[in-house]
Coordinates of N, CA and C in Angstrom, one line a residue:
M688 N 42.9 -1.0 -33.6 CA 41.6 -0.9 -34.6 C 42.7 -0.1 -35.5
D689 N 42.6 -0.7 -37.1 CA 43.4 -0.9 -38.2 C 43.6 0.5 -38.7
D690 N 44.2 1.0 -38.5 CA 44.8 2.8 -39.3 C 45.3 2.8 -41.2
R691 N 45.4 1.6 -41.0 CA 44.8 1.9 -43.2 C 44.0 2.5 -43.5
L692 N 44.4 2.9 -44.5 CA 43.7 4.1 -45.2 C 43.5 4.6 -46.6
T693 N 41.6 4.2 -47.1 CA 41.5 3.8 -48.5 C 42.0 5.4 -49.2
T694 N 42.1 4.9 -50.4 CA 41.6 6.5 -50.9 C 41.3 6.9 -51.0
D695 N 40.0 7.3 -50.8 CA 39.2 8.2 -50.6 C 39.4 8.9 -49.2
E696 N 39.9 7.8 -48.7 CA 39.6 8.5 -47.2 C 41.0 9.7 -47.2
Y697 N 42.0 8.6 -47.6 CA 43.3 10.1 -48.1 C 43.1 11.1 -49.1
D698 N 42.3 10.8 -49.6 CA 42.5 12.6 -50.9 C 40.9 13.6 -49.5
A699 N 40.0 11.9 -48.9 CA 39.7 13.8 -47.6 C 40.3 13.8 -46.6
L700 N 41.5 13.7 -46.1 CA 42.5 14.5 -45.6 C 43.3 14.8 -46.8
T701 N 43.5 14.7 -47.5 CA 44.2 16.0 -48.7 C 43.6 17.4 -48.5
Q702 N 42.3 17.0 -48.6 CA 40.7 18.3 -49.0 C 41.0 19.1 -47.6
I703 N 41.4 18.7 -46.8 CA 40.9 18.8 -45.1 C 42.0 19.8 -45.3
G704 N 43.3 19.3 -45.2 CA 44.9 20.2 -45.3 C 44.5 20.9 -46.0
N705 N 44.2 21.0 -47.1 CA 43.8 22.6 -48.4 C 43.2 23.1 -48.1
A706 N 41.7 23.2 -47.3 CA 40.4 23.8 -47.1 C 41.2 25.3 -46.7
A707 N 40.2 26.0 -46.8 CA 40.5 27.7 -46.6 C 39.5 27.3 -45.5
R708 N 39.6 28.3 -44.8 CA 38.2 28.8 -43.4 C 37.1 28.9 -43.8
G709 N 36.6 28.3 -43.0 CA 35.6 28.4 -43.8 C 34.4 28.2 -44.9
E710 N 35.3 27.4 -45.4 CA 35.2 26.6 -47.5 C 34.7 25.3 -46.8
R711 N 33.5 25.5 -47.3 CA 32.1 23.9 -47.6 C 33.1 23.2 -47.8
Q712 N 32.6 21.9 -46.8 CA 32.7 20.9 -47.0 C 32.5 19.7 -48.6
S713 N 33.7 18.7 -48.9 CA 33.2 18.4 -50.1 C 32.2 16.7 -49.5
A714 N 31.1 16.5 -50.6 CA 31.2 14.8 -50.2 C 32.0 14.1 -49.6
C715 N 33.0 14.5 -50.4 CA 34.8 13.2 -50.3 C 34.4 13.3 -48.2
V716 N 34.9 14.3 -47.7 CA 35.6 14.6 -46.3 C 33.8 14.4 -45.7
A717 N 32.9 15.0 -46.2 CA 31.9 14.5 -45.1 C 31.6 12.7 -44.5
R718 N 32.0 12.2 -46.3 CA 31.7 10.3 -46.2 C 32.8 10.2 -45.3
N719 N 33.6 10.8 -45.4 CA 35.1 9.3 -44.0 C 35.4 11.4 -43.6
S720 N 34.7 12.0 -42.6 CA 35.6 12.8 -41.6 C 34.4 11.7 -40.5
K721 N 34.0 10.8 -39.8 CA 33.6 10.0 -38.8 C 34.7 9.4 -38.4
K722 N 35.2 8.7 -39.6 CA 36.4 7.8 -39.0 C 37.6 8.3 -39.0
L723 N 38.2 9.5 -39.8 CA 39.2 10.3 -39.8 C 39.8 10.7 -38.1
N724 N 38.2 11.5 -37.8 CA 37.9 11.6 -36.3 C 37.8 10.5 -35.3
G725 N 37.7 9.3 -35.3 CA 37.8 8.3 -34.8 C 39.2 7.7 -35.1
L726 N 40.0 8.4 -35.6 CA 41.4 7.5 -36.4 C 42.0 8.6 -35.3
K727 N 41.4 9.7 -34.8 CA 42.7 11.2 -34.8 C 43.2 11.5 -35.8
F728 N 43.3 11.1 -36.8 CA 43.9 12.1 -37.7 C 43.3 14.0 -38.8
I729 N 42.1 14.5 -38.0 CA 40.9 15.2 -38.1 C 41.1 15.7 -37.1
S730 N 40.9 16.7 -36.2 CA 39.4 17.2 -34.9 C 38.5 18.3 -35.9
H731 N 37.6 17.8 -35.2 CA 36.5 19.3 -34.8 C 36.4 19.9 -33.9
A732 N 36.4 21.6 -34.7 CA 36.1 22.8 -33.7 C 34.7 23.2 -33.3
R733 N 34.5 24.0 -32.1 CA 33.1 23.9 -32.1 C 32.2 24.9 -33.6
D734 N 33.3 25.5 -34.6 CA 32.3 26.4 -34.9 C 32.2 25.2 -36.1
G735 N 32.7 24.0 -36.4 CA 32.4 23.0 -37.4 C 33.4 22.8 -38.6
Q736 N 34.4 23.5 -38.1 CA 35.7 23.3 -38.7 C 36.8 22.2 -38.0
L737 N 37.4 21.9 -39.4 CA 37.7 20.2 -39.4 C 39.4 20.7 -39.5
T738 N 39.9 20.8 -39.2 CA 41.4 20.3 -39.3 C 42.0 18.9 -38.9
L739 N 43.9 19.4 -39.8 CA 44.2 17.9 -39.4 C 44.8 18.1 -38.5
T740 N 44.9 17.2 -37.8 CA 46.1 16.1 -36.1 C 47.2 17.2 -36.6
E741 N 47.6 16.5 -35.7 CA 49.5 16.5 -36.1 C 50.0 14.9 -36.6
K742 N 49.1 13.6 -36.5 CA 49.2 12.7 -36.9 C 48.2 12.7 -38.3
G743 N 47.8 13.5 -38.4 CA 47.2 13.5 -40.1 C 48.2 14.1 -40.5
Q744 N 48.9 15.0 -40.3 CA 50.1 16.1 -41.1 C 51.3 15.5 -41.2
Q745 N 51.5 14.2 -40.8 CA 52.4 13.6 -40.7 C 52.1 12.3 -41.6
T746 N 51.2 11.7 -41.4 CA 50.3 10.3 -42.8 C 50.4 11.4 -44.0
L747 N 50.0 12.4 -44.0 CA 50.2 12.5 -45.6 C 51.5 12.9 -46.5
F748 N 52.1 13.3 -44.7 CA 53.9 13.6 -45.2 C 54.2 12.3 -46.1
L749 N 53.9 11.4 -44.6 CA 54.7 10.1 -45.0 C 54.3 9.4 -46.3
K750 N 52.9 9.4 -47.1 CA 52.5 9.3 -48.4 C 52.9 10.4 -48.9
Q751 N 53.6 11.2 -49.1 CA 53.9 11.8 -50.2 C 55.6 11.3 -50.1
C752 N 55.6 11.0 -49.3 CA 56.9 10.4 -49.8 C 57.3 9.3 -50.0
I753 N 56.4 8.2 -49.5 CA 56.1 7.3 -50.7 C 55.9 7.5 -51.5
E754 N 55.0 7.9 -52.4 CA 54.7 8.5 -53.7 C 56.1 9.2 -54.2
G755 N 56.9 10.1 -53.6 CA 57.8 10.7 -54.2 C 58.9 9.2 -54.4
L756 N 59.0 8.1 -53.3 CA 60.7 7.9 -53.5 C 59.4 6.8 -55.4
R757 N 58.2 6.1 -54.8 CA 57.8 5.6 -56.5 C 57.9 6.1 -57.8
A758 N 58.1 7.6 -57.4 CA 58.1 8.7 -59.3 C 59.7 8.7 -59.2
V759 N 61.1 8.5 -58.2 CA 62.3 8.2 -58.3 C 62.3 6.9 -58.9
S760 N 62.0 5.6 -58.3 CA 62.1 5.1 -59.1 C 62.0 3.8 -60.4
T761 N 60.8 5.2 -60.8 CA 61.0 5.4 -62.5 C 60.8 6.5 -62.8
D762 N 61.8 7.3 -62.5 CA 62.0 8.5 -63.3 C 62.7 9.1 -62.6
A763 N 64.0 9.5 -62.9 CA 65.0 10.2 -62.3 C 64.7 11.9 -62.2
L764 N 63.5 12.0 -63.3 CA 63.4 13.7 -63.6 C 62.3 14.0 -62.7
A765 N 61.7 12.7 -61.8 CA 60.4 13.1 -61.5 C 60.8 14.3 -60.3
H766 N 59.3 15.4 -60.0 CA 59.6 16.4 -59.2 C 59.2 15.9 -58.1
L767 N 60.3 16.6 -56.9 CA 59.3 15.8 -55.8 C 59.8 17.3 -54.9
S768 N 59.0 18.3 -53.4 CA 59.3 19.5 -52.8 C 59.9 19.3 -52.4
A769 N 61.1 20.2 -52.0 CA 61.9 21.0 -51.3 C 62.0 19.8 -49.8
D770 N 60.5 20.3 -49.0 CA 60.5 18.9 -48.0 C 60.8 17.6 -48.0
V771 N 59.9 17.1 -49.0 CA 60.5 15.5 -49.0 C 61.6 15.1 -50.0
A772 N 62.0 15.9 -50.9 CA 63.4 15.5 -50.9 C 64.3 15.4 -50.3
L773 N 64.5 16.4 -49.3 CA 65.0 16.7 -48.1 C 65.4 15.6 -47.6
F774 N 63.8 15.0 -47.0 CA 63.6 14.2 -46.2 C 64.2 12.8 -46.4
L775 N 64.2 12.4 -47.5 CA 64.1 11.0 -48.3 C 65.4 11.0 -48.5
G776 N 66.3 12.0 -49.0 CA 67.6 12.6 -48.8 C 68.7 12.0 -47.5
K777 N 68.2 12.6 -46.7 CA 68.1 12.6 -45.1 C 68.7 11.2 -44.6
K778 N 67.7 10.6 -45.6 CA 67.3 8.8 -44.7 C 67.8 8.4 -45.9
G779 N 68.4 8.5 -46.3 CA 69.3 7.5 -47.1 C 69.0 7.0 -48.5
H780 N 67.2 7.4 -48.7 CA 66.7 6.6 -49.9 C 67.0 7.5 -50.9
I781 N 67.3 8.3 -51.3 CA 67.7 9.0 -53.0 C 68.9 9.1 -53.1
T782 N 69.6 9.4 -54.0 CA 70.6 11.1 -53.8 C 70.3 11.6 -55.5
R783 N 71.1 12.8 -55.2 CA 70.9 14.1 -56.1 C 72.2 13.9 -56.9
A784 N 72.0 13.6 -57.8 CA 73.1 14.6 -58.8 C 73.1 15.7 -59.3
D785 N 74.8 16.1 -59.5 CA 74.6 17.4 -60.1 C 73.9 17.7 -61.0
D786 N 73.2 17.0 -61.9 CA 72.5 17.7 -63.1 C 71.0 18.0 -62.3
G787 N 70.5 17.8 -61.6 CA 69.2 17.7 -60.7 C 68.8 16.7 -60.8
T788 N 68.9 15.5 -61.1 CA 68.4 13.8 -61.1 C 67.9 13.3 -59.9
F789 N 67.3 12.3 -59.8 CA 67.2 11.8 -58.9 C 67.8 11.1 -58.5
A790 N 68.2 9.6 -57.8 CA 68.3 8.2 -58.4 C 68.0 7.2 -56.3
I791 N 67.3 6.5 -57.0 CA 66.7 5.4 -55.5 C 68.1 4.7 -54.9
T792 N 68.4 4.2 -53.7 CA 69.2 4.0 -53.3 C 68.7 2.1 -53.0
Q793 N 70.1 1.4 -52.8 CA 69.3 0.3 -52.2 C 68.7 0.5 -51.0
R794 N 68.9 1.5 -49.8 CA 68.0 1.4 -49.1 C 66.3 1.5 -49.2
G795 N 66.7 2.6 -50.4 CA 65.5 3.1 -51.0 C 64.4 2.1 -51.4
S796 N 65.3 1.3 -52.7 CA 64.2 0.4 -52.6 C 63.8 -0.9 -51.7
E797 N 64.9 -1.0 -51.3 CA 64.4 -2.2 -50.0 C 63.7 -1.6 -48.8
S798 N 62.8 -0.4 -48.6 CA 61.6 0.7 -48.5 C 60.7 0.1 -49.2
L799 N 60.7 0.3 -50.8 CA 59.8 -0.1 -51.5 C 59.1 -1.5 -51.1
A800 N 60.1 -2.0 -51.5 CA 59.6 -3.9 -50.9 C 59.0 -4.0 -49.9
D801 N 59.5 -3.6 -49.0 CA 58.5 -3.4 -47.8 C 57.6 -3.4 -47.8
I802 N 57.0 -1.7 -48.5 CA 56.1 -1.4 -48.0 C 55.4 -1.8 -48.8
D803 N 55.4 -2.4 -50.0 CA 55.0 -2.9 -51.4 C 54.3 -4.7 -50.6
A804 N 55.5 -5.6 -49.4 CA 54.9 -6.3 -49.4 C 53.8 -6.3 -47.7
A805 N 54.5 -5.6 -47.5 CA 53.3 -4.8 -46.0 C 51.6 -4.6 -46.4
S806 N 52.1 -4.3 -47.7 CA 50.3 -3.8 -48.2 C 49.9 -4.8 -48.5
K807 N 50.8 -5.9 -48.8 CA 49.3 -6.9 -49.6 C 48.6 -8.2 -48.4
H808 N 49.4 -7.6 -47.4 CA 48.8 -8.5 -45.8 C 47.9 -8.0 -45.4

Protein backbone atom coordinates (compact mmCIF):
# COMPACT_ATOMS: atom_id res chain seq x y z
CA MET A 1 0.00 0.00 0.00
CA ASP A 2 1.22 3.49 -0.84
CA ASP A 3 2.02 5.60 2.24
CA ARG A 4 2.11 8.90 0.33
CA LEU A 5 -0.22 11.44 1.85
CA THR A 6 -2.10 14.34 0.32
CA THR A 7 -1.96 17.84 1.72
CA ASP A 8 -5.41 17.29 3.24
CA GLU A 9 -4.21 14.13 4.98
CA TYR A 10 -1.14 15.92 6.35
CA ASP A 11 -3.44 18.66 7.64
CA ALA A 12 -5.57 16.04 9.37
CA LEU A 13 -2.49 14.49 10.98
CA THR A 14 -1.38 17.90 12.22
CA GLN A 15 -4.82 18.64 13.64
CA ILE A 16 -4.91 15.29 15.44
CA GLY A 17 -1.47 15.93 16.89
CA ASN A 18 -2.49 19.38 18.13
CA ALA A 19 -5.99 18.49 19.35
CA ALA A 20 -6.88 18.84 22.99
CA ARG A 21 -8.38 15.83 24.73
CA GLY A 22 -12.09 15.62 24.03
CA GLU A 23 -11.95 18.26 21.30
CA ARG A 24 -14.42 17.73 18.48
CA GLN A 25 -12.96 16.50 15.20
CA SER A 26 -12.89 18.80 12.22
CA ALA A 27 -14.37 17.78 8.88
CA CYS A 28 -10.81 17.36 7.59
CA VAL A 29 -10.01 14.81 10.30
CA ALA A 30 -13.30 12.97 9.81
CA ARG A 31 -12.70 12.79 6.05
CA ASN A 32 -9.21 11.32 6.41
CA SER A 33 -9.25 9.30 9.63
CA LYS A 34 -10.14 5.97 7.99
CA LYS A 35 -7.15 6.04 5.63
CA LEU A 36 -4.77 7.39 8.29
CA ASN A 37 -5.87 4.65 10.68
CA GLY A 38 -5.46 2.01 7.99
CA LEU A 39 -1.92 3.21 7.30
CA LYS A 40 -1.19 3.14 11.06
CA PHE A 41 -0.55 6.90 11.34
CA ILE A 42 -3.27 7.29 13.99
CA SER A 43 -5.10 5.08 16.42
CA HIS A 44 -8.63 5.15 17.80
CA ALA A 45 -9.14 4.82 21.53
CA ARG A 46 -12.24 3.12 22.91
CA ASP A 47 -13.70 6.52 23.76
CA GLY A 48 -13.34 7.64 20.14
CA GLN A 49 -10.30 9.83 20.79
CA LEU A 50 -7.75 9.90 17.96
CA THR A 51 -4.03 9.92 18.73
CA LEU A 52 -0.92 9.91 16.60
CA THR A 53 1.07 6.71 16.51
CA GLU A 54 4.86 6.79 16.53
CA LYS A 55 4.72 6.41 12.73
CA GLY A 56 2.42 9.45 12.54
CA GLN A 57 4.71 11.53 14.75
CA GLN A 58 7.74 10.57 12.68
CA THR A 59 5.93 11.43 9.46
CA LEU A 60 4.98 14.88 10.71
CA PHE A 61 8.53 15.51 11.94
CA LEU A 62 9.95 14.45 8.59
CA LYS A 63 7.55 16.80 6.81
CA GLN A 64 8.66 19.65 9.12
CA CYS A 65 12.30 18.86 8.31
CA ILE A 66 11.67 18.91 4.56
CA GLU A 67 9.74 22.18 4.84
CA GLY A 68 12.54 23.62 6.98
CA LEU A 69 15.18 22.56 4.47
CA ARG A 70 13.18 24.18 1.66
CA ALA A 71 12.80 27.35 3.72
CA VAL A 72 16.54 27.58 4.40
CA SER A 73 17.29 27.01 0.72
CA THR A 74 15.35 30.17 -0.14
CA ASP A 75 15.90 32.31 2.98
CA ALA A 76 18.89 32.22 5.34
CA LEU A 77 16.76 33.95 7.99
CA ALA A 78 14.09 31.24 7.91
CA HIS A 79 12.71 30.30 11.32
CA LEU A 80 13.23 26.66 12.26
CA SER A 81 12.02 24.97 15.41
CA ALA A 82 14.86 23.91 17.68
CA ASP A 83 14.36 20.18 17.09
CA VAL A 84 14.25 20.58 13.30
CA ALA A 85 17.36 22.79 13.27
CA LEU A 86 19.19 20.33 15.53
CA PHE A 87 18.23 17.34 13.36
CA LEU A 88 19.13 19.00 10.05
CA GLY A 89 22.41 20.22 11.53
CA LYS A 90 23.35 16.80 12.89
CA LYS A 91 22.60 15.21 9.53
CA GLY A 92 24.80 17.77 7.76
CA HIS A 93 21.97 19.33 5.74
CA ILE A 94 22.36 22.85 7.12
CA THR A 95 24.98 24.91 8.91
CA ARG A 96 24.43 27.77 11.30
CA ALA A 97 26.48 30.95 11.07
CA ASP A 98 27.55 33.00 14.08
CA ASP A 99 24.91 35.61 13.25
CA GLY A 100 22.13 33.01 13.62
CA THR A 101 21.40 32.55 9.94
CA PHE A 102 21.28 29.15 8.29
CA ALA A 103 22.87 27.92 5.09
CA ILE A 104 22.00 24.79 3.20
CA THR A 105 24.92 22.44 2.55
CA GLN A 106 25.61 20.53 -0.64
CA ARG A 107 24.27 17.44 1.08
CA GLY A 108 21.06 19.32 1.90
CA SER A 109 20.72 20.49 -1.70
CA GLU A 110 21.22 16.95 -2.95
CA SER A 111 18.60 15.66 -0.51
CA LEU A 112 16.08 18.25 -1.72
CA ALA A 113 16.79 17.28 -5.33
CA ASP A 114 16.25 13.61 -4.45
CA ILE A 115 12.98 14.42 -2.67
CA ASP A 116 11.75 16.46 -5.63
CA ALA A 117 12.68 13.70 -8.07
CA ALA A 118 10.91 11.06 -5.97
CA SER A 119 7.76 13.14 -5.62
CA LYS A 120 7.40 13.42 -9.40
CA HIS A 121 7.05 9.66 -9.74
